[in-house]
mmCIF file of C-alpha atoms in Angstrom:
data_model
loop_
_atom_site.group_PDB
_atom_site.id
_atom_site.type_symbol
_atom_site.label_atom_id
_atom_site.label_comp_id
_atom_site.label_asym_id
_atom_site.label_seq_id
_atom_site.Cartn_x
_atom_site.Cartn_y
_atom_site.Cartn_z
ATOM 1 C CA UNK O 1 178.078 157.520 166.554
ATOM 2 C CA UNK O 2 177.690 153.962 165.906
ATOM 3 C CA UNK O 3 178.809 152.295 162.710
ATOM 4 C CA UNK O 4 179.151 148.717 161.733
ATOM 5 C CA UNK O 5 183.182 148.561 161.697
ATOM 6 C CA UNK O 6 186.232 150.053 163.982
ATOM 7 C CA UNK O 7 188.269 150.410 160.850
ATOM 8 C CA UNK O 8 187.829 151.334 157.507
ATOM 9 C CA UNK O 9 189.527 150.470 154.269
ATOM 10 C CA UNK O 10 188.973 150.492 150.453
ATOM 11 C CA UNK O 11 190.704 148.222 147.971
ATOM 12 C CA UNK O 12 191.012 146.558 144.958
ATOM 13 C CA UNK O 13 190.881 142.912 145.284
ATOM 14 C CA UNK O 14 192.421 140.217 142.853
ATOM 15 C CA UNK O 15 189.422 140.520 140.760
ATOM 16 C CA UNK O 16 189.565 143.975 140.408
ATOM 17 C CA UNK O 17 186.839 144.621 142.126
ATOM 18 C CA UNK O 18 186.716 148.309 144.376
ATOM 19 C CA UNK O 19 184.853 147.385 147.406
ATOM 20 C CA UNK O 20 185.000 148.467 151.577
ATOM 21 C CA UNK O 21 186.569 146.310 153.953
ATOM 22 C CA UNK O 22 187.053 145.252 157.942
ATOM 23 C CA UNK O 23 191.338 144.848 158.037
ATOM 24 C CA UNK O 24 192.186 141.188 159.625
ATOM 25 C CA UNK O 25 194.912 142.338 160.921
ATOM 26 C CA UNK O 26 197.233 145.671 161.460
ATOM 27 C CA UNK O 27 198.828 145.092 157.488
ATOM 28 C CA UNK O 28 195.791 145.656 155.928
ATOM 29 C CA UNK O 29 196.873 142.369 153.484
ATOM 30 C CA UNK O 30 193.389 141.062 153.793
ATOM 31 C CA UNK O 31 189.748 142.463 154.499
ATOM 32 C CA UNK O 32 186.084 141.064 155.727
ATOM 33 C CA UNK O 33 183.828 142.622 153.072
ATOM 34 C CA UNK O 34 181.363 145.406 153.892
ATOM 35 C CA UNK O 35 178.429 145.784 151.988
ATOM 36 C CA UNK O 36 177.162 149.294 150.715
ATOM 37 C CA UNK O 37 178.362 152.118 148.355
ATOM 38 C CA UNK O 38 178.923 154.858 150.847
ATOM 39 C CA UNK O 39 180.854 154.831 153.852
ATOM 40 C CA UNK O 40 177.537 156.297 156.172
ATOM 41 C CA UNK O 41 175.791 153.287 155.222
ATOM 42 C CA UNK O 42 177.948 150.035 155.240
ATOM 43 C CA UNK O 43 176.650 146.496 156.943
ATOM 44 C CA UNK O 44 178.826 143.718 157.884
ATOM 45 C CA UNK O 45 179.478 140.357 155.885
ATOM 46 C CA UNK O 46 181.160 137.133 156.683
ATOM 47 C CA UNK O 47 183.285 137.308 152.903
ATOM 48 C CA UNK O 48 186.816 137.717 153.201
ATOM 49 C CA UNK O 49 188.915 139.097 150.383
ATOM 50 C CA UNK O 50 192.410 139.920 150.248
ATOM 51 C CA UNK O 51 193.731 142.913 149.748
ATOM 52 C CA UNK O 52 195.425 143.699 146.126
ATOM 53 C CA UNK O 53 195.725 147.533 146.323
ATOM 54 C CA UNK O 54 195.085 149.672 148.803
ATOM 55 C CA UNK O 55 193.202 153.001 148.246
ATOM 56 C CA UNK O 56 191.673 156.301 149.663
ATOM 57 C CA UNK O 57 189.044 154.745 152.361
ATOM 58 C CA UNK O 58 186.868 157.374 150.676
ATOM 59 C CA UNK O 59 187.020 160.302 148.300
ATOM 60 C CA UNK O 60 185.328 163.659 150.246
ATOM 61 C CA UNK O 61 182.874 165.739 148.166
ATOM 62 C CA UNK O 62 184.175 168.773 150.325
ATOM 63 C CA UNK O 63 187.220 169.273 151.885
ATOM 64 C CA UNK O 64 187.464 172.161 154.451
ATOM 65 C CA UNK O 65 191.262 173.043 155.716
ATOM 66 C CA UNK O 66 192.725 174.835 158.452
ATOM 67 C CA UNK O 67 195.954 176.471 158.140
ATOM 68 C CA UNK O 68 198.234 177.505 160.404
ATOM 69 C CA UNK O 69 196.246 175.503 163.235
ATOM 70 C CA UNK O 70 199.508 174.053 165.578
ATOM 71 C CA UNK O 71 201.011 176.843 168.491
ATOM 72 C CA UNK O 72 204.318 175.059 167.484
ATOM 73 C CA UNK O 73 203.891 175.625 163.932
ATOM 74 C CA UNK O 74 203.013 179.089 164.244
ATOM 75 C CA UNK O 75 205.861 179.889 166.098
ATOM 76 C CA UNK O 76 208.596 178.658 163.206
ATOM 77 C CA UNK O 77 206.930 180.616 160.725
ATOM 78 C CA UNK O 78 206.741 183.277 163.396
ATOM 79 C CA UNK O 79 203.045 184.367 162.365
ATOM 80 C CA UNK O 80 201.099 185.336 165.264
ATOM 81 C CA UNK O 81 198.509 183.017 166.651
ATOM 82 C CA UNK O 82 195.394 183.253 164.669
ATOM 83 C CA UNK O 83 192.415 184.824 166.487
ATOM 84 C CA UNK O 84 189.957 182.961 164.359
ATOM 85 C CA UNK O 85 190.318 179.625 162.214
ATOM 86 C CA UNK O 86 192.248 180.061 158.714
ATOM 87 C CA UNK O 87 189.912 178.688 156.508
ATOM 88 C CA UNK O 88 190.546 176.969 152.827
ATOM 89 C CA UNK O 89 189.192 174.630 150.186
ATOM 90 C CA UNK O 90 190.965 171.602 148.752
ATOM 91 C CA UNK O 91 189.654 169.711 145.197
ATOM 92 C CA UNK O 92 189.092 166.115 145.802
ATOM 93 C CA UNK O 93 190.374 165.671 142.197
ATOM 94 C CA UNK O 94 193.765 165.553 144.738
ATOM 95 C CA UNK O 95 192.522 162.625 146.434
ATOM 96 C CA UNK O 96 195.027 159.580 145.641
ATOM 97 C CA UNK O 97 195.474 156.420 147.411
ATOM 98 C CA UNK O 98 198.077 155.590 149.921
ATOM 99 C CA UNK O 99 200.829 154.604 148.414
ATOM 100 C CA UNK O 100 200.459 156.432 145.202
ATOM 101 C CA UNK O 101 202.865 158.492 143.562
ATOM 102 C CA UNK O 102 202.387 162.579 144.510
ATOM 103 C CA UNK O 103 203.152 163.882 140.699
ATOM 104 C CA UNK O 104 204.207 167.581 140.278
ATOM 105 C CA UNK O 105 203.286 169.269 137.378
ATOM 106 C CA UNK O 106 206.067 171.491 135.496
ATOM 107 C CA UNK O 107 204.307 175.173 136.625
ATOM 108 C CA UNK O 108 205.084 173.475 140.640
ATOM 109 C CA UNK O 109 208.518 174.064 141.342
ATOM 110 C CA UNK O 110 208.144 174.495 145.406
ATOM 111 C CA UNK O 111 206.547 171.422 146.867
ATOM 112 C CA UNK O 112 205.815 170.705 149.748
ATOM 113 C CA UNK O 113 204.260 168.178 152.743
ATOM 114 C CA UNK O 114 201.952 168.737 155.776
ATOM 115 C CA UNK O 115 201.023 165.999 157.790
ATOM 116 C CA UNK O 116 197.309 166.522 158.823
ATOM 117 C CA UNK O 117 194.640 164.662 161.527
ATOM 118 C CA UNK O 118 191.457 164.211 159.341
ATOM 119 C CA UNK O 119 188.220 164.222 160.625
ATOM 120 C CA UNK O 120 185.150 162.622 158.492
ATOM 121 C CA UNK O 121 181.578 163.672 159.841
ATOM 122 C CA UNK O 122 178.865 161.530 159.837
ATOM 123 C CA UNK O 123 175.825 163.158 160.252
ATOM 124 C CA UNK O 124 174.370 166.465 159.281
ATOM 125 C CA UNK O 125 174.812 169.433 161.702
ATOM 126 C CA UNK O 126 174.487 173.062 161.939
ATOM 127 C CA UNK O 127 175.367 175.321 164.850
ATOM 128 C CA UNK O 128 176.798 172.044 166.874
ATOM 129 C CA UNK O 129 177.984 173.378 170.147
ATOM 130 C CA UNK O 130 181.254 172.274 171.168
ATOM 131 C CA UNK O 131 180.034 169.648 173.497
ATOM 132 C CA UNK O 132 177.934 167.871 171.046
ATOM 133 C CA UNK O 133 180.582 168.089 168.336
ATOM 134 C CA UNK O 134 182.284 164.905 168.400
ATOM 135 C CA UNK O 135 178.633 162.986 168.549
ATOM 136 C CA UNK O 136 178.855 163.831 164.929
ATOM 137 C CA UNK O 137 181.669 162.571 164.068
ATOM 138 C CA UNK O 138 182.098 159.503 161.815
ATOM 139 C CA UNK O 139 185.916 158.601 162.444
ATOM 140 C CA UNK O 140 189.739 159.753 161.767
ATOM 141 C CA UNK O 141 192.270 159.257 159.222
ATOM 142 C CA UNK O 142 195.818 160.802 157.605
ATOM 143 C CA UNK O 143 195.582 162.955 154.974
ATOM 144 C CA UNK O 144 199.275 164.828 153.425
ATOM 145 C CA UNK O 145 198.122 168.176 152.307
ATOM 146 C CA UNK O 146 200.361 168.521 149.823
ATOM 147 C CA UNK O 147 201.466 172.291 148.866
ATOM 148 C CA UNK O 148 202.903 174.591 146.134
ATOM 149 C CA UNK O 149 204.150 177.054 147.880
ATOM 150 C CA UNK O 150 205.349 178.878 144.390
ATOM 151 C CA UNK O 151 201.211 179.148 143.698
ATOM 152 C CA UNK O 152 200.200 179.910 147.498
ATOM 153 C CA UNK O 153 201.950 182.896 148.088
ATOM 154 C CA UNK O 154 199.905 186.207 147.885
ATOM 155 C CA UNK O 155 201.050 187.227 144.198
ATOM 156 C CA UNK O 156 200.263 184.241 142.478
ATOM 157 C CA UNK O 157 197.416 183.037 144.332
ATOM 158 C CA UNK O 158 195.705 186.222 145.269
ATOM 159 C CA UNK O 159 195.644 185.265 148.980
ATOM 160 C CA UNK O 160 193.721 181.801 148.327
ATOM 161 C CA UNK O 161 194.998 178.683 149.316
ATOM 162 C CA UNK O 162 192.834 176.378 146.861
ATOM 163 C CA UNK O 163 194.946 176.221 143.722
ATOM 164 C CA UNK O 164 198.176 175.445 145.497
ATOM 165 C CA UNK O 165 196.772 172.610 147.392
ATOM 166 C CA UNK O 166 194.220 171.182 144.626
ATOM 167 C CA UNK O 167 196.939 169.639 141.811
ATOM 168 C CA UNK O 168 195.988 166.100 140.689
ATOM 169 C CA UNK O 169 197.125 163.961 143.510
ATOM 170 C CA UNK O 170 198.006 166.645 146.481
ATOM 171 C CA UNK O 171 196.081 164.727 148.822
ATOM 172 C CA UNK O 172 196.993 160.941 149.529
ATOM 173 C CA UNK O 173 194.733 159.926 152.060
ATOM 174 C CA UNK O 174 194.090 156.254 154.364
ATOM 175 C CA UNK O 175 195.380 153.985 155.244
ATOM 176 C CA UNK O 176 192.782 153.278 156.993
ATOM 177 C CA UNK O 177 189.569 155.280 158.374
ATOM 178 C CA UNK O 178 189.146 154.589 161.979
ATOM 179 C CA UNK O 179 186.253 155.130 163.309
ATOM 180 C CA UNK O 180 185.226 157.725 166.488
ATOM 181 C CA UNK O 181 184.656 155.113 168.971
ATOM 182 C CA UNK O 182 188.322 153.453 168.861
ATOM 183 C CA UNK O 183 189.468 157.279 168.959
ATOM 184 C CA UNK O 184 187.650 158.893 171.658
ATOM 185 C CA UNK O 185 189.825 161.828 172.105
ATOM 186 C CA UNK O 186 191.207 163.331 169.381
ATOM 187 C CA UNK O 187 193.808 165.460 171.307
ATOM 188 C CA UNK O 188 195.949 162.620 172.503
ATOM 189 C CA UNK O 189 197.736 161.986 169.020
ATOM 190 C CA UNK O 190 201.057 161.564 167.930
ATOM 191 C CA UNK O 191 201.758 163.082 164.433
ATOM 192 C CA UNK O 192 205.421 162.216 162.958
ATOM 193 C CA UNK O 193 206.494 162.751 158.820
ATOM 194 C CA UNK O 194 209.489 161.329 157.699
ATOM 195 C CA UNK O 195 211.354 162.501 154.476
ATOM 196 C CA UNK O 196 213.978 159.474 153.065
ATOM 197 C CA UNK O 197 213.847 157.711 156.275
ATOM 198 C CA UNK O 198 214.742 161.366 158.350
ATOM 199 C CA UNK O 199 212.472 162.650 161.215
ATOM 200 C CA UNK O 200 211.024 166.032 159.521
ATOM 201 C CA UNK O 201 207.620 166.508 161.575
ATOM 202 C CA UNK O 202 206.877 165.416 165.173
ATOM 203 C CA UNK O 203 204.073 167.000 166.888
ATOM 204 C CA UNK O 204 201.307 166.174 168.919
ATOM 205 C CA UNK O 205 197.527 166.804 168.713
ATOM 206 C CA UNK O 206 197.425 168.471 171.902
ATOM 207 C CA UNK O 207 199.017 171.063 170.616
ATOM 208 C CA UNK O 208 196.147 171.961 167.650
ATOM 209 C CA UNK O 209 195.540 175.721 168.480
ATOM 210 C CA UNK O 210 191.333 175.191 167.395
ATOM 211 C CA UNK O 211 190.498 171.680 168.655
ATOM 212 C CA UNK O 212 188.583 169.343 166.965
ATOM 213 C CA UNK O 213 185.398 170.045 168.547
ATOM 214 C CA UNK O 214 185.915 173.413 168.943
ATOM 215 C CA UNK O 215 186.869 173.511 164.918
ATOM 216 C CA UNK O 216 183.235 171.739 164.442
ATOM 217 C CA UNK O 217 181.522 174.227 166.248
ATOM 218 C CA UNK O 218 183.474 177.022 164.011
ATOM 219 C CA UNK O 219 182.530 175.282 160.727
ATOM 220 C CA UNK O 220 178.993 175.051 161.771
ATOM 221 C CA UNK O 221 178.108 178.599 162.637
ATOM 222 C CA UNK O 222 174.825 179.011 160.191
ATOM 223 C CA UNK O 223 176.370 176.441 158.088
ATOM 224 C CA UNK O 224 174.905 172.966 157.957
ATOM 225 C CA UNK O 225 178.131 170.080 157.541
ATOM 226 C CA UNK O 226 177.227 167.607 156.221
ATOM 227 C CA UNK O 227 177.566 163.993 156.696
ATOM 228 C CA UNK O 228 180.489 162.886 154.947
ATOM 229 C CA UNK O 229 182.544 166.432 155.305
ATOM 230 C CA UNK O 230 186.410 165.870 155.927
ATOM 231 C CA UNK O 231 188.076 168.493 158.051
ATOM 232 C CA UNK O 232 191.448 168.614 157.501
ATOM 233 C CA UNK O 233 193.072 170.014 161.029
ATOM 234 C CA UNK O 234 196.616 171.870 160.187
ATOM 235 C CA UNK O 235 199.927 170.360 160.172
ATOM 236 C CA UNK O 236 202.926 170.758 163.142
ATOM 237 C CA UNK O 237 206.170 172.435 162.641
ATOM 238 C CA UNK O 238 208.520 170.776 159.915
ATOM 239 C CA UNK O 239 207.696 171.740 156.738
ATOM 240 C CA UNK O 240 210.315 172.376 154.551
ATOM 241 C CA UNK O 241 209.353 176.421 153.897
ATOM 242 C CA UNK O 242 210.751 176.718 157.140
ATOM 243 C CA UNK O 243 213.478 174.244 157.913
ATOM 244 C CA UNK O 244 216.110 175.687 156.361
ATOM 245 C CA UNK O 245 216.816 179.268 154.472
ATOM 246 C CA UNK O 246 217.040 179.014 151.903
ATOM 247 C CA UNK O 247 214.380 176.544 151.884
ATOM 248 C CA UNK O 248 214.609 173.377 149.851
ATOM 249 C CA UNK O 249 211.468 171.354 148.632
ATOM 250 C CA UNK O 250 210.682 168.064 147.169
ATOM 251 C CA UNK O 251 211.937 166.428 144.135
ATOM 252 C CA UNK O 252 211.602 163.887 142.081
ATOM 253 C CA UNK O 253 212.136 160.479 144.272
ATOM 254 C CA UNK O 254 211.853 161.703 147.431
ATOM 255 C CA UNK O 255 209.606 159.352 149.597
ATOM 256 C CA UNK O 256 207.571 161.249 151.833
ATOM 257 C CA UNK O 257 205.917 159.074 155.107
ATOM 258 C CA UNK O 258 203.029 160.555 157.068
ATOM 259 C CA UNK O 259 202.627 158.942 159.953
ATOM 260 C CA UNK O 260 199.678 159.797 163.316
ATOM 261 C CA UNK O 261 199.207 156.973 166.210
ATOM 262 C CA UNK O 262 196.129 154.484 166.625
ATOM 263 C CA UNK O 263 195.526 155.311 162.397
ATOM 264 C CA UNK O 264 198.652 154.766 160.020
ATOM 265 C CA UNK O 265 201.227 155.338 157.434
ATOM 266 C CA UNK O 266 201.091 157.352 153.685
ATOM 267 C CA UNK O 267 204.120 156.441 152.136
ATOM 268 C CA UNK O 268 204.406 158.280 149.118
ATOM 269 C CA UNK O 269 207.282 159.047 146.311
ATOM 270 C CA UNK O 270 207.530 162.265 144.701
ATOM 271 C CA UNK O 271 207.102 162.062 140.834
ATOM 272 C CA UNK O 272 207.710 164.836 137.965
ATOM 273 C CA UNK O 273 205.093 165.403 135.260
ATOM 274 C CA UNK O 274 205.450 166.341 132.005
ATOM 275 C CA UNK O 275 202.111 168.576 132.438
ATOM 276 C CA UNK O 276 201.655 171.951 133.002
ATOM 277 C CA UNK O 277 203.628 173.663 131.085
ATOM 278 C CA UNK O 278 201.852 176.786 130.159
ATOM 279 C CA UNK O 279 204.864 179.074 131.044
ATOM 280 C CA UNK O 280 202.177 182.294 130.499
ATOM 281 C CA UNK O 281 201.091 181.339 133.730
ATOM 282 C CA UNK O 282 203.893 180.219 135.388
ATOM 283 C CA UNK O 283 204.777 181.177 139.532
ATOM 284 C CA UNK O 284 207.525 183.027 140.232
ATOM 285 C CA UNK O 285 209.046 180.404 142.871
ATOM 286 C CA UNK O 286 212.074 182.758 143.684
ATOM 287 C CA UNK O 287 209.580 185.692 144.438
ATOM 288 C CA UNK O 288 209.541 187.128 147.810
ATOM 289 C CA UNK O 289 206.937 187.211 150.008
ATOM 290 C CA UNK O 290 204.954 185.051 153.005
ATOM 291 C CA UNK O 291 203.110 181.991 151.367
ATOM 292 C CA UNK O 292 200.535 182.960 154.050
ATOM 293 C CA UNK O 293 198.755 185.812 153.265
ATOM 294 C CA UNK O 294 198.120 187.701 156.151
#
């Protein structure tokens, strides 16, 4: 579909002012100014402003998730390949910028990353057939779907993935939003997380078990998506549940990098919070059990 940029960034400039912006160049330092207050309606300007902080190129009103979507990472957690899409909800109260801090609350004790290809739509659909799907597609960006594994395991979560992905924060998303015509296929993408400067996640979008389009036509099925809907596509093998037993997760200071080709980097540090402390709720994070409910 056409829009009025080929990528898409939000920021604070040295006025403070939160506004949309064309990148000069690859380190998003300074922006051309887009007019408009949504991203499905934004018109060009010849105002350049540079670039004081970068944030989320947009903040979704829904957020739809697939788990357990890469053949690779299916096979390390040795779950058998989903017949149908695993579908969840995220809050976009989780939405932070970036570069921003991912803060764990007390009652989070297993954190987690997962490197995901996002997909923002850009016009309405319902019952789009697989090859229409990408016409309605408004461009790409990296999301981290960060994860409490402690609160997504069956016991505590009663086989819903919502409240262990929704904390404050669980969901920096950008750099940048690129849009569908400077990504043309979606299945040709390199995905790569780093954890303190160490490879942890290398996968490629080829290897998504539902495929973008096909994951549109799934979400549509008597179900209108609207225009500004992110899809969040699944993240490849790597996560820390399964790369070593026992499993270790994130602390306090780790610096977590998401990285997919032709988009950009998250770099984010881990943080502790001094909230969420009700200990009459708290997640038994030595518990046994799958964090995937099957």
């Amino acid at each position: 579909m056409s829009v009025a940029w080929k990528h898409l960034i939000r920021f604070e400039d040295e006025n403070g002012n939160i506004t949309f912006g064309e990148p000069v160049a690859a380190d998003l330092k300074e922006a051309k100014v887009l007019e408009g207050s949504s991203i499905l309606s934004l018109s060009t300007t010849s105002e350049t402003r540079k670039v004081t902080k970068l944030l989320a190129p947009f903040v979704p009103d829904t957020i739809l998730c697939i788990g357990l979507n890469y053949m690779a990472h299916a096979k390390e957690a040795n779950f058998p390949t989903p017949k149908y899409p695993v579908l969840f909800h995220k809050s976009k109260n989780a939405v932070t910028t970036p570069t921003g801090n991912i803060v764990m609350p007390q009652i989070c004790k297993s954190v987690d990353y997962e490197n995901e290809l996002c997909v923002v739509i850009g016009k309405d659909g319902k019952d789009i057939s697989e090859d229409k799907a990408l016409e309605h597609v408004l461009g790409y960006t990296v999301g981290n779907d960060v994860s409490s594994r402690d609160w997504q395991k069956a016991e505590a979560g009663g086989g819903q993935f919502c409240y262990a992905k929704s904390f404050d924060t669980f969901l920096p998303l950008g750099p940048q939003l690129v849009s569908a015509a400077e990504i043309p296929d979606p299945s040709t993408l390199k995905v790569h997380t780093k954890l303190n400067g160490e490879s942890v996640q290398q996968g490629e979008t080829s290897d998504l078990i539902f495929s973008v389009p096909r994951l549109i036509a799934f979400l549509s099925q008597g179900t209108t998506l609207h225009a500004g809907t992110m899809i969040m596509t699944g993240t490849p093998p790597g996560v820390m549940s399964f790369r070593k037993d026992p499993p270790e997760f994130l602390k306090a200071g780790d610096v977590v990098e998401c990285s997919i080709s032709s988009i950009g980097t998250l770099r984010n540090e881990l943080q502790q919070s001094d909230s969420g402390t009700n200990s009459s709720f708290a997640a038994n994070s030595a518990s046994t059990g799958s964090w995937l409910a099957k």
